[in-house]
mmCIF file of C-alpha atoms in Angstrom:
data_model
loop_
_atom_site.group_PDB
_atom_site.id
_atom_site.type_symbol
_atom_site.label_atom_id
_atom_site.label_comp_id
_atom_site.label_asym_id
_atom_site.label_seq_id
_atom_site.Cartn_x
_atom_site.Cartn_y
_atom_site.Cartn_z
ATOM 1 C CA MET E 1418 160.490 52.554 -48.457
ATOM 2 C CA PRO E 1419 156.750 52.654 -48.263
ATOM 3 C CA ARG E 1420 155.204 54.897 -51.292
ATOM 4 C CA PRO E 1421 156.067 58.445 -49.771
ATOM 5 C CA GLU E 1422 153.842 61.282 -49.800
ATOM 6 C CA LYS E 1423 156.628 63.369 -50.965
ATOM 7 C CA HIS E 1424 159.748 62.072 -52.536
ATOM 8 C CA VAL E 1425 162.975 64.243 -52.425
ATOM 9 C CA PHE E 1426 165.816 63.478 -54.822
ATOM 10 C CA VAL E 1427 169.110 65.006 -54.062
ATOM 11 C CA CYS E 1428 171.721 65.203 -56.786
ATOM 12 C CA THR E 1429 175.322 63.822 -55.535
ATOM 13 C CA GLN E 1430 177.069 63.622 -58.683
ATOM 14 C CA ASN E 1431 180.814 64.045 -58.372
ATOM 15 C CA ARG E 1432 183.424 64.807 -60.830
ATOM 16 C CA PRO E 1433 187.443 65.284 -60.740
ATOM 17 C CA HIS E 1434 188.657 68.569 -59.113
ATOM 18 C CA GLY E 1435 188.847 71.013 -61.907
ATOM 19 C CA HIS E 1436 186.403 69.611 -64.132
ATOM 20 C CA PRO E 1437 184.530 72.268 -66.280
ATOM 21 C CA ARG E 1438 181.091 71.396 -65.230
ATOM 22 C CA GLY E 1439 181.895 71.403 -61.704
ATOM 23 C CA SER E 1440 179.376 68.869 -59.836
ATOM 24 C CA CYS E 1441 176.673 69.092 -56.934
ATOM 25 C CA ALA E 1442 179.331 67.128 -54.713
ATOM 26 C CA ALA E 1443 181.813 70.161 -55.403
ATOM 27 C CA SER E 1444 179.007 72.423 -54.170
ATOM 28 C CA GLY E 1445 178.327 70.852 -51.093
ATOM 29 C CA CYS E 1446 175.310 68.099 -51.803
ATOM 30 C CA ALA E 1447 176.825 65.578 -49.364
ATOM 31 C CA GLU E 1448 175.827 67.939 -46.419
ATOM 32 C CA VAL E 1449 172.320 68.545 -47.916
ATOM 33 C CA MET E 1450 172.036 64.886 -48.150
ATOM 34 C CA ASN E 1451 173.065 64.351 -44.836
ATOM 35 C CA GLU E 1452 170.940 67.088 -43.228
ATOM 36 C CA PHE E 1453 167.714 65.741 -44.942
ATOM 37 C CA MET E 1454 168.399 62.062 -43.446
ATOM 38 C CA LEU E 1455 169.002 63.719 -40.277
ATOM 39 C CA GLU E 1456 165.895 65.748 -40.108
ATOM 40 C CA ILE E 1457 163.776 62.909 -41.561
ATOM 41 C CA GLN E 1458 165.055 60.607 -38.716
ATOM 42 C CA ARG E 1459 164.494 63.388 -36.064
ATOM 43 C CA ARG E 1460 161.090 63.875 -37.067
ATOM 44 C CA THR E 1461 160.208 60.432 -37.796
ATOM 45 C CA LEU E 1462 159.039 61.145 -41.306
ATOM 46 C CA PHE E 1463 160.113 58.094 -43.046
ATOM 47 C CA GLU E 1464 156.774 57.072 -44.022
ATOM 48 C CA LYS E 1465 155.887 60.587 -45.283
ATOM 49 C CA ILE E 1466 159.033 61.683 -46.858
ATOM 50 C CA GLY E 1467 161.268 59.437 -49.699
ATOM 51 C CA LEU E 1468 164.720 60.111 -49.548
ATOM 52 C CA THR E 1469 166.925 59.240 -52.646
ATOM 53 C CA ASN E 1470 170.282 60.077 -53.827
ATOM 54 C CA THR E 1471 171.068 60.812 -57.660
ATOM 55 C CA GLY E 1472 173.259 61.076 -60.303
ATOM 56 C CA CYS E 1473 173.241 64.365 -62.608
ATOM 57 C CA MET E 1474 170.197 65.850 -63.194
ATOM 58 C CA GLY E 1475 171.338 68.719 -65.252
ATOM 59 C CA PRO E 1476 172.051 72.100 -63.811
ATOM 60 C CA CYS E 1477 175.661 71.509 -62.257
ATOM 61 C CA GLY E 1478 176.400 75.068 -62.192
ATOM 62 C CA VAL E 1479 173.574 76.138 -59.829
ATOM 63 C CA GLY E 1480 173.769 73.088 -57.479
ATOM 64 C CA PRO E 1481 173.312 71.622 -55.141
ATOM 65 C CA SER E 1482 170.344 70.403 -56.910
ATOM 66 C CA VAL E 1483 167.158 69.069 -55.097
ATOM 67 C CA LEU E 1484 164.002 67.847 -57.015
ATOM 68 C CA VAL E 1485 160.624 67.112 -55.332
ATOM 69 C CA TYR E 1486 158.001 64.859 -56.747
ATOM 70 C CA PRO E 1487 155.236 64.411 -57.374
ATOM 71 C CA GLU E 1488 154.810 68.141 -57.814
ATOM 72 C CA GLY E 1489 158.316 68.411 -60.019
ATOM 73 C CA VAL E 1490 159.814 71.303 -58.005
ATOM 74 C CA MET E 1491 163.622 71.750 -58.393
ATOM 75 C CA TYR E 1492 165.572 73.582 -56.017
ATOM 76 C CA GLY E 1493 168.933 75.255 -56.691
ATOM 77 C CA LYS E 1494 171.962 76.513 -54.658
ATOM 78 C CA VAL E 1495 170.617 74.320 -51.663
ATOM 79 C CA GLY E 1496 172.446 74.430 -48.349
ATOM 80 C CA LYS E 1497 172.194 72.825 -45.315
ATOM 81 C CA ALA E 1498 170.324 75.657 -43.880
ATOM 82 C CA ASP E 1499 167.698 75.436 -46.343
ATOM 83 C CA VAL E 1500 166.632 71.969 -45.782
ATOM 84 C CA LYS E 1501 164.596 72.944 -42.858
ATOM 85 C CA THR E 1502 162.761 75.542 -44.553
ATOM 86 C CA ILE E 1503 162.209 72.729 -47.646
ATOM 87 C CA ILE E 1504 160.654 70.599 -44.899
ATOM 88 C CA GLU E 1505 158.520 72.734 -43.002
ATOM 89 C CA GLN E 1506 157.130 74.822 -45.679
ATOM 90 C CA HIS E 1507 157.086 72.522 -48.578
ATOM 91 C CA LEU E 1508 156.984 68.878 -47.661
ATOM 92 C CA LEU E 1509 154.810 69.303 -44.523
ATOM 93 C CA GLY E 1510 153.284 72.661 -45.093
ATOM 94 C CA GLY E 1511 152.631 71.965 -48.748
ATOM 95 C CA THR E 1512 153.897 75.433 -50.005
ATOM 96 C CA PRO E 1513 156.955 75.106 -52.458
ATOM 97 C CA VAL E 1514 159.679 77.452 -51.281
ATOM 98 C CA GLU E 1515 159.780 80.203 -54.169
ATOM 99 C CA ALA E 1516 163.345 81.751 -53.260
ATOM 100 C CA LEU E 1517 164.896 78.616 -53.735
ATOM 101 C CA LYS E 1518 163.460 77.432 -56.930
ATOM 102 C CA MET E 1519 165.693 76.916 -59.905
ATOM 103 C CA PRO E 1520 165.378 79.509 -62.707
ATOM 104 C CA VAL E 1521 162.544 79.130 -65.227
ATOM 105 C CA GLU E 1522 164.789 78.614 -67.967
ATOM 106 C CA VAL E 1523 166.818 75.758 -66.149
ATOM 107 C CA TRP E 1524 163.686 73.617 -65.088
ATOM 108 C CA MET I 298 167.224 68.809 -68.840
ATOM 109 C CA PRO I 299 164.211 70.874 -69.555
ATOM 110 C CA ARG I 300 161.266 69.753 -67.044
ATOM 111 C CA PRO I 301 160.168 66.491 -68.509
ATOM 112 C CA GLU I 302 156.684 65.274 -68.743
ATOM 113 C CA LYS I 303 157.554 62.163 -67.334
ATOM 114 C CA HIS I 304 160.595 61.586 -65.450
ATOM 115 C CA VAL I 305 162.178 58.058 -65.235
ATOM 116 C CA PHE I 306 164.593 57.071 -62.061
ATOM 117 C CA VAL I 307 166.437 53.614 -62.517
ATOM 118 C CA CYS I 308 168.237 52.398 -59.578
ATOM 119 C CA THR I 309 171.826 51.919 -60.215
ATOM 120 C CA GLN I 310 172.808 50.871 -56.890
ATOM 121 C CA ASN I 311 175.739 48.232 -56.625
ATOM 122 C CA ARG I 312 177.221 46.319 -53.786
ATOM 123 C CA PRO I 313 179.903 44.014 -53.397
ATOM 124 C CA HIS I 314 179.303 40.462 -54.723
ATOM 125 C CA GLY I 315 177.495 38.244 -52.175
ATOM 126 C CA HIS I 316 176.264 40.863 -50.172
ATOM 127 C CA PRO I 317 172.880 39.647 -48.220
ATOM 128 C CA ARG I 318 170.866 42.400 -49.837
ATOM 129 C CA GLY I 319 172.051 42.067 -53.437
ATOM 130 C CA SER I 320 171.460 45.318 -55.587
ATOM 131 C CA CYS I 321 169.748 46.402 -58.718
ATOM 132 C CA ALA I 322 173.242 46.367 -60.129
ATOM 133 C CA ALA I 323 173.583 42.632 -59.669
ATOM 134 C CA SER I 324 170.247 42.091 -61.183
ATOM 135 C CA GLY I 325 170.945 44.187 -64.498
ATOM 136 C CA CYS I 326 169.840 47.665 -64.113
ATOM 137 C CA ALA I 327 172.969 48.821 -66.191
ATOM 138 C CA GLU I 328 171.654 47.447 -69.370
ATOM 139 C CA VAL I 329 167.867 48.710 -68.122
ATOM 140 C CA MET I 330 169.303 52.270 -67.976
ATOM 141 C CA ASN I 331 171.504 52.003 -71.024
ATOM 142 C CA GLU I 332 167.978 50.810 -72.832
ATOM 143 C CA PHE I 333 166.417 53.674 -71.656
ATOM 144 C CA MET I 334 168.999 56.172 -72.925
ATOM 145 C CA LEU I 335 169.310 54.601 -76.397
ATOM 146 C CA GLU I 336 165.316 54.640 -76.713
ATOM 147 C CA ILE I 337 164.905 58.050 -75.804
ATOM 148 C CA GLN I 338 167.729 59.166 -77.966
ATOM 149 C CA ARG I 339 166.419 56.899 -80.977
ATOM 150 C CA ARG I 340 162.829 58.516 -80.525
ATOM 151 C CA THR I 341 164.282 61.983 -79.816
ATOM 152 C CA LEU I 342 162.303 62.142 -76.261
ATOM 153 C CA PHE I 343 164.818 64.257 -74.489
ATOM 154 C CA GLU I 344 162.430 67.440 -73.773
ATOM 155 C CA LYS I 345 159.572 64.942 -72.827
ATOM 156 C CA ILE I 346 161.128 62.046 -70.863
ATOM 157 C CA GLY I 347 163.501 62.654 -68.259
ATOM 158 C CA LEU I 348 166.137 60.011 -67.030
ATOM 159 C CA THR I 349 168.116 59.930 -63.761
ATOM 160 C CA ASN I 350 170.196 57.063 -62.428
ATOM 161 C CA THR I 351 169.476 56.691 -58.519
ATOM 162 C CA GLY I 352 170.979 55.147 -55.279
ATOM 163 C CA CYS I 353 168.945 52.577 -53.427
ATOM 164 C CA MET I 354 165.065 52.917 -53.612
ATOM 165 C CA GLY I 355 164.634 50.078 -51.346
ATOM 166 C CA PRO I 356 163.235 46.960 -52.646
ATOM 167 C CA CYS I 357 166.420 45.221 -53.757
ATOM 168 C CA GLY I 358 165.157 41.837 -54.062
ATOM 169 C CA VAL I 359 162.977 42.534 -56.743
ATOM 170 C CA GLY I 360 165.026 45.074 -58.593
ATOM 171 C CA PRO I 361 165.768 46.363 -60.964
ATOM 172 C CA SER I 362 163.736 49.142 -59.761
ATOM 173 C CA VAL I 363 162.559 51.790 -62.000
ATOM 174 C CA LEU I 364 160.213 54.589 -60.821
ATOM 175 C CA VAL I 365 157.953 57.004 -62.905
ATOM 176 C CA TYR I 366 156.927 60.472 -61.841
ATOM 177 C CA PRO I 367 154.821 62.661 -61.416
ATOM 178 C CA GLU I 368 152.553 59.465 -61.139
ATOM 179 C CA GLY I 369 154.893 57.909 -58.418
ATOM 180 C CA VAL I 370 154.384 54.261 -60.223
ATOM 181 C CA MET I 371 157.226 51.797 -59.335
ATOM 182 C CA TYR I 372 158.208 48.987 -61.383
ATOM 183 C CA GLY I 373 160.400 45.720 -60.345
ATOM 184 C CA LYS I 374 162.268 42.839 -62.263
ATOM 185 C CA VAL I 375 162.637 45.462 -64.983
ATOM 186 C CA GLY I 376 164.627 44.081 -67.812
ATOM 187 C CA LYS I 377 166.007 45.194 -71.100
ATOM 188 C CA ALA I 378 162.972 44.033 -73.065
ATOM 189 C CA ASP I 379 160.591 45.690 -70.817
ATOM 190 C CA VAL I 380 161.734 49.369 -71.442
ATOM 191 C CA LYS I 381 159.797 49.517 -75.014
ATOM 192 C CA THR I 382 156.630 48.523 -73.142
ATOM 193 C CA ILE I 383 156.938 51.055 -70.660
ATOM 194 C CA ILE I 384 157.910 53.747 -72.933
ATOM 195 C CA GLU I 385 155.194 53.033 -75.353
ATOM 196 C CA GLN I 386 152.102 52.134 -72.911
ATOM 197 C CA HIS I 387 153.112 54.328 -70.067
ATOM 198 C CA LEU I 388 155.286 57.261 -70.726
ATOM 199 C CA LEU I 389 153.856 57.993 -74.389
ATOM 200 C CA GLY I 390 150.722 56.326 -73.973
ATOM 201 C CA GLY I 391 149.657 57.460 -70.287
ATOM 202 C CA THR I 392 148.775 53.828 -69.176
ATOM 203 C CA PRO I 393 151.023 52.134 -66.741
ATOM 204 C CA VAL I 394 152.245 48.692 -67.000
ATOM 205 C CA GLU I 395 150.195 46.431 -64.745
ATOM 206 C CA ALA I 396 152.103 43.659 -64.923
ATOM 207 C CA LEU I 397 155.485 45.184 -64.196
ATOM 208 C CA LYS I 398 154.251 47.181 -61.091
ATOM 209 C CA MET I 399 156.113 46.616 -57.592
ATOM 210 C CA PRO I 400 153.811 44.511 -55.351
ATOM 211 C CA VAL I 401 151.751 46.623 -53.040
ATOM 212 C CA GLU I 402 153.212 45.756 -50.063
ATOM 213 C CA VAL I 403 156.525 47.010 -51.156
ATOM 214 C CA TRP I 404 155.383 50.279 -52.703
#
């Protein structure tokens, strides 16, 4: 990808069923990653928004975790329906989505 | 992890042997990821430097790829021996390592 204006990192860490830490995979990250891909494609935002899947970023219990740089804003419990909000309000509009931010003690 | 001052993303994408795109795994990213982990541990930099493995970030032919935010500086062909330089000069010293930067046409 070319150097993007906003870079979205989606945790796609998986762990075995029943693992005490859980994982972003168990809480639905694949659907979130897919929705970002589809929306970026639909809106032709490839040059503006970068999208990368990652391993564990830490807050497994409040995932799926989505991190946006260069601001360093991390979102938790992100669902498929939140993706459009993040894209429109934050990535395009420039205003992070307060209601989805990780608790301060986590990030 | 707590919100870090610098966040290092190391591509750890793998592909089957002989795949035409190659991969950062084929060019030695595991050794690079491991060296970052060891150096961060040795210097007790957990709260200052975040470290996350990622899927493909694009420039597979000039990997291993290492991306540092919030600056958005991407390094290519990073070897184990470059890790100390990146940590000391860039992550702690604040000056990106020009010689290791990806070509402008790539990032």
